[in-house]
Amino acid sequence: MQQTGLSASNLSVFYGEKEAIKNVSLAFSPREVTALIGPSGCGKSTFLRSLNRMNDTIGGVRTKGEIWIDGENINEPGVDVVLLRQKIGMVWQRPNPFHKSIYENIAFGPRYHGVRKKKQLDEIVEECLRKSALWEETKDRLHSSALALSGGQQQRLCIARSIAVKPKVILMDEPASALDPVSTAKVEELIAELKQDYSIVIVTHNMHQAARVSDKTAFFYMGKVVEYDKTDKIFTNPSQKATDDYISGRFG
Amino acid sequence: MSAKTADRIATAVIVAVSGLIVILLAGLLGYILFRGLPNISFHFLTSGPQTIKAGGGIGPQLFNSLFLLVLTLIITIPVGLGAGIYMSQYAKPGRVTDSIRLIVEVLSSFPSIVVGLFGLLVIVNIFGLGFSLFSGALALTVFNLPLMVRITEQAMNGVAREQKEASLALGLSRWKTITSVMLPIAMPAIVTGTILAAGRVFGEAAALLFTAGMSSPRLDFTNWNPLSPFSPLNPFRPAETLAVHIWKINSEGLAPDATQIAAGASAVLIIMVLIFNFSARWFGRYLHRKFTATK
């Protein structure tokens, strides 16, 4: 098992009696983008959300198997999931900035984790906004509401917020599907930038997006990983017929 | 009958029914205000009642009503907030949670005279608190607490799940997530609900007859020592509230102008409740702007 990055091993997720994820093992490399593709209801979002145990917050979800990050199995009972979540950032489909100022959205996490000095927080805010290509647009109104930003800006702010607590991995659940094409392009550029520092796992319904942004692609179908390989290989010469059918639009 | 006719008839009926409600409310308000407003003056609002002579006021009663409301809210807000947060964020769905919710609902629909009698037997006599504002506040808690729990629970459930998840994903504890992310978003709804629920407390009479009592000691409005029996601030003194006063002078008032005083007091009561309602809306909107816009 890989000790540095994030990996799932023999992971199964149950909604009540229904097995939504069936014994999936996937390892994600640092500084790589992995796309999870598959038809609706195939379990890719469930899988993504189980990686930071976000499914715990919904009643009736049970997880079996192991999730490793930094040599620690975060799926073991008794593990302090609160602190481990700091290592795994998350970005949602709909931009969900806190109902706070732009500055507060970013400073909120680091301050909770012990950064108290204003100067340090200022630096973190600027750095994260620069990394998410928002600094120029927001530097003059850091203390106005984040909700006044456009949808695309909000989504980049959410990405900036997630990197402010210095995660190892960022999980993205269809991060551009609620955005217009220009904003989508910006988010994709951002993903390409961020990959130099983080490992990124992205769920997407958009085949072109998967092909553009990812290094590796996993094709999910009926709760299982049908194929997991380099993105080039998946999109040009998949070894499974189901993968070929899906990416060429014959089903799903 | 064609679908179109049915639709027209349904629309007409719904409009008529809504109109009826508006007319009913307008008539009621108009009648009370028309009868009561001419009797309201500064003197009426500030001076004490008279037993036999004309010209009595409702000053102490108005003060008692407001003070009782504050006491009740001091008890119910912390408990209601805590229980509401528990119900929405901690309680696991299941039989226990459902039965707690049922008990809360039943509690709020208790007949108020029964709560008054219960208060007399348990709070006033067994606990030995006597006829006092504090006993009254405890009795009103029986109505107010379930409302507070429900208001808080609904407001917390109304916060988008992604907001909660975004905070948890940053590695924040559940408590910090609730207090710093969810409560600010839920606050406008909680405040609005609390003020609206306060209207019910303000107008309650039956539950107070046997708990807060039907008389006030001679209050000395220059004595602000809460331990003195004649101080308005003493929570352990008996206190007649505005609603109780209306009931009393209407049924056994001896003053020649008892009817006018009852009418004036009713108008004051209605106006206060209206103020609660409007301020709830205004304050809710204000908080919403404040919490969602700049800090």
Coordinates of C-alpha atoms in Angstrom, one line a residue:
Chain A
M1 CA 0.0 0.0 0.0
Q2 CA 1.2 3.4 -0.9
Q3 CA 2.2 5.3 2.2
T4 CA 2.4 8.9 1.1
G5 CA -0.7 9.6 -1.0
L6 CA -4.3 8.8 -0.6
S7 CA -5.6 5.4 -1.3
A8 CA -8.7 3.2 -0.7
S9 CA -8.4 -0.5 -0.3
N10 CA -11.3 -2.9 -0.5
L11 CA -13.7 -0.1 0.2
S12 CA -17.4 -0.8 0.3
V13 CA -20.2 1.7 1.1
F14 CA -23.7 0.7 2.1
Y15 CA -26.8 2.8 2.1
G16 CA -28.9 0.7 4.5
E17 CA -28.8 -2.7 2.8
K18 CA -27.8 -1.4 -0.6
E19 CA -24.2 -1.7 -1.5
A20 CA -23.4 1.4 -3.4
I21 CA -19.6 0.8 -3.6
K22 CA -18.4 -2.7 -4.1
N23 CA -15.0 -3.5 -2.8
V24 CA -13.1 -0.7 -4.6
S25 CA -9.4 -0.3 -4.4
L26 CA -7.8 2.8 -5.9
A27 CA -4.5 4.7 -5.2
F28 CA -4.0 8.3 -6.0
S29 CA -0.5 9.6 -6.7
P30 CA 0.7 12.9 -5.3
R31 CA 0.9 15.7 -7.9
E32 CA -1.6 14.0 -10.2
V33 CA -5.1 14.6 -11.2
T34 CA -7.4 11.6 -11.2
A35 CA -10.8 11.8 -12.8
L36 CA -13.7 9.6 -11.7
I37 CA -16.1 9.1 -14.5
G38 CA -19.2 7.0 -15.0
P39 CA -23.0 7.3 -15.5
S40 CA -25.2 8.8 -12.9
G41 CA -25.7 6.6 -9.9
C42 CA -22.6 4.6 -10.5
G43 CA -21.2 5.5 -7.1
K44 CA -18.4 7.9 -8.1
S45 CA -19.7 10.7 -5.8
T46 CA -20.4 8.3 -3.0
F47 CA -16.8 7.0 -3.4
L48 CA -15.4 10.5 -3.4
R49 CA -17.4 11.5 -0.3
S50 CA -16.3 8.4 1.6
L51 CA -12.6 9.4 1.1
N52 CA -12.9 12.1 3.7
R53 CA -15.7 10.3 5.6
M54 CA -18.2 13.0 4.6
N55 CA -20.8 10.3 4.3
D56 CA -20.6 10.0 8.1
T57 CA -22.7 13.1 8.4
I58 CA -25.6 11.4 6.7
G59 CA -27.5 8.9 8.7
G60 CA -27.7 5.3 7.5
V61 CA -24.4 5.1 5.6
R62 CA -22.0 2.3 6.5
T63 CA -18.4 2.0 5.2
K64 CA -16.2 -1.1 5.1
G65 CA -12.6 -1.3 4.1
E66 CA -9.6 1.0 4.5
I67 CA -8.7 4.5 3.5
W68 CA -5.1 5.4 3.9
I69 CA -3.5 8.8 4.0
D70 CA 0.0 9.4 5.3
G71 CA 0.2 5.8 6.5
E72 CA -2.9 6.1 8.6
N73 CA -6.2 4.3 8.0
I74 CA -8.8 6.9 8.6
N75 CA -11.6 4.5 8.3
E76 CA -10.7 2.8 11.5
P77 CA -13.2 3.4 14.4
G78 CA -11.7 5.7 17.0
V79 CA -9.7 7.7 14.5
D80 CA -10.1 11.5 15.1
V81 CA -11.8 12.1 11.8
V82 CA -12.1 15.9 12.5
L83 CA -8.4 16.5 12.3
L84 CA -7.8 14.1 9.4
R85 CA -10.3 16.0 7.3
Q86 CA -7.9 18.9 7.4
K87 CA -5.6 16.8 5.2
I88 CA -8.3 16.3 2.6
G89 CA -9.8 19.4 1.0
M90 CA -13.1 19.3 -0.7
V91 CA -14.9 21.4 -3.4
W92 CA -18.6 20.9 -4.2
Q93 CA -20.7 21.1 -7.3
R94 CA -22.5 24.2 -6.2
P95 CA -20.2 26.9 -4.9
N96 CA -20.7 27.1 -1.2
P97 CA -18.7 30.0 0.3
F98 CA -19.5 30.7 3.9
H99 CA -21.8 33.5 4.5
K100 CA -18.9 35.6 5.6
S101 CA -16.5 38.1 4.0
I102 CA -14.0 36.9 1.3
Y103 CA -11.2 37.3 3.8
E104 CA -13.0 35.4 6.5
N105 CA -13.8 32.5 4.1
I106 CA -10.1 31.8 3.8
A107 CA -8.9 32.8 7.3
F108 CA -11.6 30.8 9.1
G109 CA -9.9 27.4 8.7
P110 CA -6.3 28.4 9.5
R111 CA -7.4 30.5 12.5
Y112 CA -9.2 27.5 13.9
H113 CA -6.1 25.4 13.4
G114 CA -4.0 27.8 15.4
V115 CA -2.9 30.7 13.2
R116 CA -3.8 33.7 15.4
K117 CA -1.5 36.5 14.2
K118 CA -3.2 38.9 11.9
K119 CA -0.1 39.4 9.7
Q120 CA 0.2 35.6 9.2
L121 CA -3.5 35.3 8.4
D122 CA -3.2 38.2 5.9
E123 CA -0.4 36.4 4.2
I124 CA -2.3 33.1 4.0
V125 CA -5.3 34.9 2.5
E126 CA -3.2 36.6 -0.1
E127 CA -1.3 33.5 -1.0
C128 CA -4.5 31.4 -1.3
L129 CA -6.2 34.0 -3.4
R130 CA -3.2 34.4 -5.7
K131 CA -3.0 30.6 -6.1
S132 CA -6.6 30.5 -7.1
A133 CA -6.2 33.4 -9.4
L134 CA -8.6 35.6 -7.5
W135 CA -6.3 38.1 -5.9
E136 CA -6.5 40.7 -8.6
E137 CA -10.3 40.6 -8.7
T138 CA -10.8 40.7 -4.9
K139 CA -7.8 42.5 -3.3
D140 CA -9.8 45.7 -3.0
R141 CA -12.9 44.2 -1.4
L142 CA -11.5 41.5 0.9
H143 CA -14.0 42.4 3.6
S144 CA -17.1 42.5 1.5
S145 CA -19.4 39.5 1.4
A146 CA -18.3 36.4 -0.5
L147 CA -21.9 36.0 -1.6
A148 CA -21.5 39.1 -3.8
L149 CA -19.0 37.3 -6.0
S150 CA -20.1 35.6 -9.3
G151 CA -20.6 31.9 -9.3
G152 CA -17.2 31.2 -11.0
Q153 CA -15.4 33.5 -8.5
Q154 CA -17.2 31.8 -5.6
Q155 CA -16.0 28.5 -6.8
R156 CA -12.4 29.7 -7.0
L157 CA -12.9 31.1 -3.5
C158 CA -14.0 27.7 -2.3
I159 CA -10.9 26.2 -3.8
A160 CA -8.8 28.9 -2.2
R161 CA -10.5 28.2 1.1
S162 CA -9.7 24.5 0.9
I163 CA -6.0 25.0 0.3
A164 CA -5.8 27.4 3.2
V165 CA -5.6 24.6 5.7
K166 CA -2.8 22.9 3.6
P167 CA -4.4 19.7 2.6
K168 CA -2.5 16.9 0.8
V169 CA -5.4 16.0 -1.4
I170 CA -8.3 18.0 -2.8
L171 CA -11.5 16.2 -3.7
M172 CA -13.7 17.9 -6.3
D173 CA -17.3 16.8 -6.9
E174 CA -18.2 18.1 -10.4
P175 CA -16.6 21.5 -9.5
A176 CA -17.4 23.1 -12.8
S177 CA -20.8 21.7 -13.7
A178 CA -22.7 24.7 -12.3
L179 CA -20.5 27.2 -14.1
D180 CA -20.5 29.0 -17.4
P181 CA -17.8 28.0 -20.0
V182 CA -15.5 30.9 -19.2
S183 CA -15.6 30.1 -15.5
T184 CA -15.2 26.4 -16.2
A185 CA -12.0 27.2 -18.2
K186 CA -10.6 29.2 -15.3
V187 CA -11.3 26.4 -12.8
E188 CA -9.7 23.9 -15.2
E189 CA -6.6 26.1 -15.4
L190 CA -6.6 26.3 -11.7
I191 CA -6.7 22.5 -11.4
A192 CA -3.6 22.3 -13.7
E193 CA -1.8 24.8 -11.5
L194 CA -2.8 23.2 -8.2
K195 CA -1.6 19.8 -9.3
Q196 CA 2.0 20.9 -8.8
D197 CA 1.3 20.9 -5.0
Y198 CA -1.6 18.6 -4.4
S199 CA -3.1 15.4 -5.5
I200 CA -6.5 16.0 -6.9
V201 CA -9.4 13.7 -7.4
I202 CA -12.2 15.0 -9.5
V203 CA -15.6 13.6 -10.3
T204 CA -16.9 14.8 -13.6
H205 CA -19.7 14.1 -16.1
N206 CA -17.9 15.9 -18.8
M207 CA -15.7 13.6 -20.8
H208 CA -13.8 16.4 -22.4
Q209 CA -13.0 17.8 -19.0
A210 CA -11.7 14.5 -17.8
A211 CA -9.6 14.2 -20.9
R212 CA -8.3 17.8 -20.5
V213 CA -7.4 18.0 -16.8
S214 CA -6.6 14.5 -15.6
D215 CA -3.5 12.3 -15.7
K216 CA -5.4 9.2 -14.7
T217 CA -9.0 8.2 -15.1
A218 CA -11.1 5.6 -13.3
F219 CA -14.3 4.5 -14.9
F220 CA -17.0 3.5 -12.4
Y221 CA -20.0 1.4 -13.2
M222 CA -22.5 -0.1 -10.9
G223 CA -20.4 0.6 -7.8
K224 CA -17.3 -1.0 -9.2
V225 CA -14.2 0.3 -10.9
V226 CA -14.3 -1.1 -14.4
E227 CA -11.0 0.4 -15.5
Y228 CA -8.4 2.6 -14.0
D229 CA -5.5 3.7 -16.1
K230 CA -3.7 6.7 -17.7
T231 CA -6.2 9.1 -19.1
D232 CA -4.6 8.9 -22.6
K233 CA -5.0 5.1 -22.6
I234 CA -8.6 5.3 -21.3
F235 CA -9.7 7.7 -24.0
T236 CA -7.8 6.3 -26.9
N237 CA -7.5 2.6 -26.3
P238 CA -9.5 1.3 -23.3
S239 CA -9.1 -2.3 -22.5
Q240 CA -12.7 -2.9 -21.4
K241 CA -15.6 -2.7 -23.8
A242 CA -17.9 -1.0 -21.3
T243 CA -15.4 1.8 -20.9
D244 CA -15.2 2.3 -24.7
D245 CA -19.0 2.3 -24.9
Y246 CA -19.3 4.9 -22.2
I247 CA -16.7 7.3 -23.4
S248 CA -17.9 7.1 -27.0
G249 CA -21.4 7.9 -25.7
R250 CA -23.1 4.7 -26.4
F251 CA -24.7 4.6 -23.0
G252 CA -24.8 6.5 -19.7
Chain B
M1 CA -67.5 20.2 -15.7
S2 CA -64.5 21.1 -17.7
A3 CA -61.1 21.4 -16.2
K4 CA -61.1 25.1 -16.9
T5 CA -64.4 25.8 -15.1
A6 CA -63.1 23.7 -12.1
D7 CA -60.0 25.8 -12.1
R8 CA -62.0 29.0 -12.1
I9 CA -64.2 27.9 -9.3
A10 CA -61.3 26.7 -7.2
T11 CA -59.5 30.0 -7.7
A12 CA -62.6 32.0 -6.8
V13 CA -63.1 29.9 -3.6
I14 CA -59.5 30.3 -2.5
V15 CA -59.6 34.1 -3.1
A16 CA -62.9 34.3 -1.2
V17 CA -61.6 32.4 1.7
S18 CA -58.4 34.5 1.9
G19 CA -60.5 37.6 1.6
L20 CA -62.7 36.4 4.5
I21 CA -59.6 36.0 6.7
V22 CA -58.4 39.4 5.9
I23 CA -61.8 41.0 6.6
L24 CA -62.0 39.0 9.9
L25 CA -58.6 40.3 11.0
A26 CA -59.3 43.8 9.9
G27 CA -62.6 43.9 11.6
L28 CA -61.2 42.5 14.8
L29 CA -58.3 44.9 14.9
G30 CA -60.5 47.8 13.9
Y31 CA -63.0 47.1 16.6
I32 CA -60.5 46.7 19.4
L33 CA -58.4 49.7 18.3
F34 CA -61.5 51.9 17.7
R35 CA -62.9 51.2 21.1
G36 CA -59.5 51.2 22.9
L37 CA -57.4 54.0 21.3
P38 CA -59.5 56.9 22.7
N39 CA -58.7 55.7 26.2
I40 CA -55.0 55.5 25.8
S41 CA -52.9 58.4 27.1
F42 CA -49.5 58.8 28.7
H43 CA -51.2 58.9 32.1
F44 CA -53.1 55.7 31.3
L45 CA -49.8 53.9 30.3
T46 CA -47.8 55.0 33.3
S47 CA -50.1 55.3 36.3
G48 CA -51.3 52.6 38.6
P49 CA -54.8 51.1 38.6
Q50 CA -57.6 52.5 40.8
T51 CA -60.0 50.1 42.6
I52 CA -63.1 52.2 43.0
K53 CA -62.4 55.6 41.5
A54 CA -62.2 56.4 37.8
G55 CA -59.0 57.4 36.1
G56 CA -56.9 54.3 36.8
G57 CA -54.0 53.3 34.5
I58 CA -52.2 50.1 33.6
G59 CA -48.5 51.1 34.2
P60 CA -47.6 48.3 36.6
Q61 CA -49.4 45.7 34.5
L62 CA -47.6 46.8 31.3
F63 CA -44.3 46.6 33.1
N64 CA -45.2 43.2 34.6
S65 CA -46.0 41.8 31.2
L66 CA -42.7 43.0 29.7
F67 CA -40.7 41.8 32.7
L68 CA -42.4 38.4 32.7
L69 CA -41.6 38.1 29.0
V70 CA -37.9 38.9 29.7
L71 CA -37.8 36.3 32.5
T72 CA -39.5 33.7 30.4
L73 CA -37.1 34.3 27.5
I74 CA -34.1 34.1 29.9
I75 CA -35.2 30.6 30.8
T76 CA -36.4 29.4 27.4
I77 CA -33.8 30.8 25.0
P78 CA -30.8 28.9 26.3
V79 CA -32.7 25.7 26.9
G80 CA -34.6 25.9 23.7
L81 CA -31.5 26.7 21.6
G82 CA -29.7 23.8 23.2
A83 CA -32.5 21.3 22.7
G84 CA -33.2 22.5 19.2
I85 CA -29.5 22.1 18.2
Y86 CA -29.5 18.7 19.7
M87 CA -32.6 17.6 17.9
S88 CA -31.4 18.9 14.5
Q89 CA -27.7 18.0 14.7
Y90 CA -27.0 15.3 17.3
A91 CA -30.1 13.2 17.7
K92 CA -30.0 10.1 15.7
P93 CA -33.2 9.5 13.7
G94 CA -35.2 6.8 15.4
R95 CA -37.9 6.0 18.0
V96 CA -36.3 8.0 20.9
T97 CA -36.0 11.2 18.8
D98 CA -39.5 10.8 17.4
S99 CA -40.9 10.4 20.9
I100 CA -39.0 13.5 22.1
R101 CA -40.5 15.4 19.2
L102 CA -44.0 14.1 20.0
I103 CA -43.6 15.1 23.6
V104 CA -42.5 18.6 22.6
E105 CA -45.5 19.0 20.3
V106 CA -47.9 17.8 23.0
L107 CA -46.4 20.1 25.5
S108 CA -47.1 23.1 23.3
S109 CA -50.7 22.2 22.8
F110 CA -51.6 21.8 26.5
P111 CA -54.6 23.8 27.5
S112 CA -53.2 26.9 29.3
I113 CA -55.6 26.7 32.2
V114 CA -54.3 23.2 32.9
V115 CA -50.8 24.4 32.9
G116 CA -51.9 27.2 35.3
L117 CA -53.3 24.6 37.7
F118 CA -50.3 22.5 37.4
G119 CA -48.2 25.5 38.1
L120 CA -50.3 26.3 41.2
L121 CA -49.9 22.7 42.5
V122 CA -46.3 22.1 41.7
I123 CA -44.5 25.4 41.2
V124 CA -46.4 27.6 43.7
N125 CA -47.2 25.1 46.4
I126 CA -44.8 22.2 46.3
F127 CA -41.7 24.2 45.2
G128 CA -42.9 26.9 47.5
L129 CA -42.2 29.7 45.0
G130 CA -45.6 31.3 45.8
F131 CA -47.5 33.6 43.5
S132 CA -44.6 35.2 41.8
L133 CA -43.2 36.4 38.4
F134 CA -40.8 33.5 38.6
S135 CA -43.6 31.0 39.0
G136 CA -45.4 32.6 36.0
A137 CA -42.3 32.5 33.9
L138 CA -41.9 28.8 34.6
A139 CA -45.5 28.2 33.6
L140 CA -45.0 30.2 30.4
T141 CA -41.9 28.2 29.7
V142 CA -44.2 25.2 29.2
F143 CA -45.6 26.9 26.1
N144 CA -42.6 28.8 25.0
L145 CA -40.0 26.1 25.3
P146 CA -41.6 23.7 22.7
L147 CA -41.8 26.6 20.3
M148 CA -38.2 27.6 20.8
V149 CA -37.1 24.0 20.3
R150 CA -39.1 23.7 17.0
I151 CA -37.9 27.1 15.8
T152 CA -34.3 26.3 16.4
E153 CA -34.6 22.8 14.9
Q154 CA -36.2 24.1 11.8
A155 CA -33.8 27.0 11.4
M156 CA -30.8 24.7 11.8
N157 CA -32.3 22.1 9.4
G158 CA -32.8 24.9 6.9
V159 CA -29.0 25.6 6.7
A160 CA -27.7 24.1 3.4
R161 CA -25.9 20.8 3.9
E162 CA -23.0 22.1 1.9
Q163 CA -22.3 24.8 4.4
K164 CA -21.9 22.3 7.2
E165 CA -19.9 20.0 5.0
A166 CA -17.6 22.8 3.9
S167 CA -16.7 23.6 7.5
L168 CA -16.3 19.9 8.5
A169 CA -14.0 19.4 5.4
L170 CA -11.7 22.1 6.7
G171 CA -11.1 19.9 9.7
L172 CA -13.4 21.9 12.1
S173 CA -15.1 20.2 14.9
R174 CA -18.9 19.7 14.9
W175 CA -19.3 22.3 17.7
K176 CA -17.3 24.9 15.9
T177 CA -19.2 24.2 12.7
I178 CA -22.5 24.7 14.5
T179 CA -21.5 27.9 16.3
S180 CA -19.5 29.6 13.7
V181 CA -21.0 28.5 10.4
M182 CA -24.5 27.2 11.0
L183 CA -25.9 29.4 13.8
P184 CA -25.1 32.7 12.0
I185 CA -27.1 31.5 9.0
A186 CA -29.9 30.2 11.1
M187 CA -30.0 33.2 13.4
P188 CA -32.4 35.4 11.5
A189 CA -35.0 32.6 11.5
I190 CA -34.4 31.9 15.1
V191 CA -34.7 35.6 16.1
T192 CA -37.8 36.1 14.0
G193 CA -39.4 32.9 15.5
T194 CA -38.5 33.9 19.0
I195 CA -40.1 37.3 18.8
L196 CA -43.2 35.8 17.3
A197 CA -43.4 33.3 20.0
A198 CA -43.0 36.1 22.5
G199 CA -46.3 37.5 21.3
R200 CA -48.0 34.4 22.6
V201 CA -46.3 34.7 26.0
F202 CA -47.2 38.4 26.2
G203 CA -50.9 37.7 25.7
E204 CA -51.2 34.7 27.9
A205 CA -53.6 35.0 30.8
A206 CA -55.1 31.7 31.9
A207 CA -51.8 30.1 32.9
L208 CA -50.8 33.1 34.9
L209 CA -53.9 33.4 37.1
F210 CA -52.7 30.8 39.5
T211 CA -49.0 31.3 39.1
A212 CA -48.0 35.0 38.8
G213 CA -51.1 35.9 40.7
M214 CA -53.8 38.5 40.2
S215 CA -52.4 41.4 42.2
S216 CA -49.3 43.4 42.4
P217 CA -47.8 44.9 45.5
R218 CA -47.6 48.6 45.6
L219 CA -44.6 48.9 43.3
D220 CA -42.1 51.6 44.0
F221 CA -40.6 52.5 40.7
T222 CA -37.7 54.3 42.3
N223 CA -36.5 51.2 44.1
W224 CA -34.4 49.1 41.7
N225 CA -33.0 46.7 44.3
P226 CA -34.2 43.3 43.0
L227 CA -34.3 41.9 46.5
S228 CA -36.7 44.4 47.9
P229 CA -40.4 43.1 47.9
F230 CA -41.6 46.5 46.5
S231 CA -39.1 46.7 43.8
P232 CA -40.4 46.2 40.3
L233 CA -37.4 44.1 39.5
N234 CA -38.0 41.5 42.2
P235 CA -38.8 38.3 40.3
F236 CA -40.3 36.7 43.5
R237 CA -43.1 39.1 43.9
P238 CA -46.6 38.5 42.7
A239 CA -47.5 40.3 39.5
E240 CA -50.6 40.9 37.6
T241 CA -50.0 41.1 33.8
L242 CA -51.8 43.1 31.3
A243 CA -53.8 40.2 30.0
V244 CA -54.8 39.1 33.5
H245 CA -55.7 42.6 34.3
I246 CA -58.1 42.8 31.3
W247 CA -59.8 39.6 32.5
K248 CA -60.0 40.8 36.1
I249 CA -61.5 44.3 35.5
N250 CA -63.9 42.9 32.9
S251 CA -65.2 40.3 35.3
E252 CA -65.1 42.0 38.7
G253 CA -63.9 45.6 38.1
L254 CA -65.5 48.1 40.5
A255 CA -64.2 51.3 39.0
P256 CA -66.8 53.2 37.0
D257 CA -64.6 53.3 34.0
A258 CA -63.7 49.6 34.1
T259 CA -65.1 49.0 30.5
Q260 CA -63.0 51.8 29.1
I261 CA -59.9 50.6 30.9
A262 CA -60.4 47.1 29.6
A263 CA -60.9 48.4 26.1
G264 CA -57.8 50.6 26.4
A265 CA -55.7 47.8 27.9
S266 CA -56.9 45.4 25.1
A267 CA -55.8 47.9 22.5
V268 CA -52.4 48.3 24.2
L269 CA -52.0 44.5 24.2
I270 CA -52.9 44.2 20.5
I271 CA -50.5 47.0 19.6
M272 CA -47.7 45.4 21.6
V273 CA -48.2 42.1 19.8
L274 CA -48.3 43.9 16.4
I275 CA -45.1 45.6 17.3
F276 CA -43.6 42.2 18.1
N277 CA -44.7 40.9 14.7
F278 CA -43.4 43.8 12.7
S279 CA -40.2 44.1 14.6
A280 CA -39.6 40.3 14.1
R281 CA -39.8 40.8 10.3
W282 CA -37.7 43.9 10.3
F283 CA -35.1 42.5 12.7
G284 CA -35.0 39.2 10.8
R285 CA -34.2 41.0 7.6
Y286 CA -31.7 43.2 9.3
L287 CA -29.8 40.2 10.7
H288 CA -30.0 38.4 7.4
R289 CA -28.3 41.3 5.8
K290 CA -25.8 41.7 8.6
F291 CA -24.8 38.0 8.6
T292 CA -24.6 37.6 4.9
A293 CA -23.0 40.9 4.0
T294 CA -19.8 42.5 5.3
K295 CA -18.6 42.0 8.8

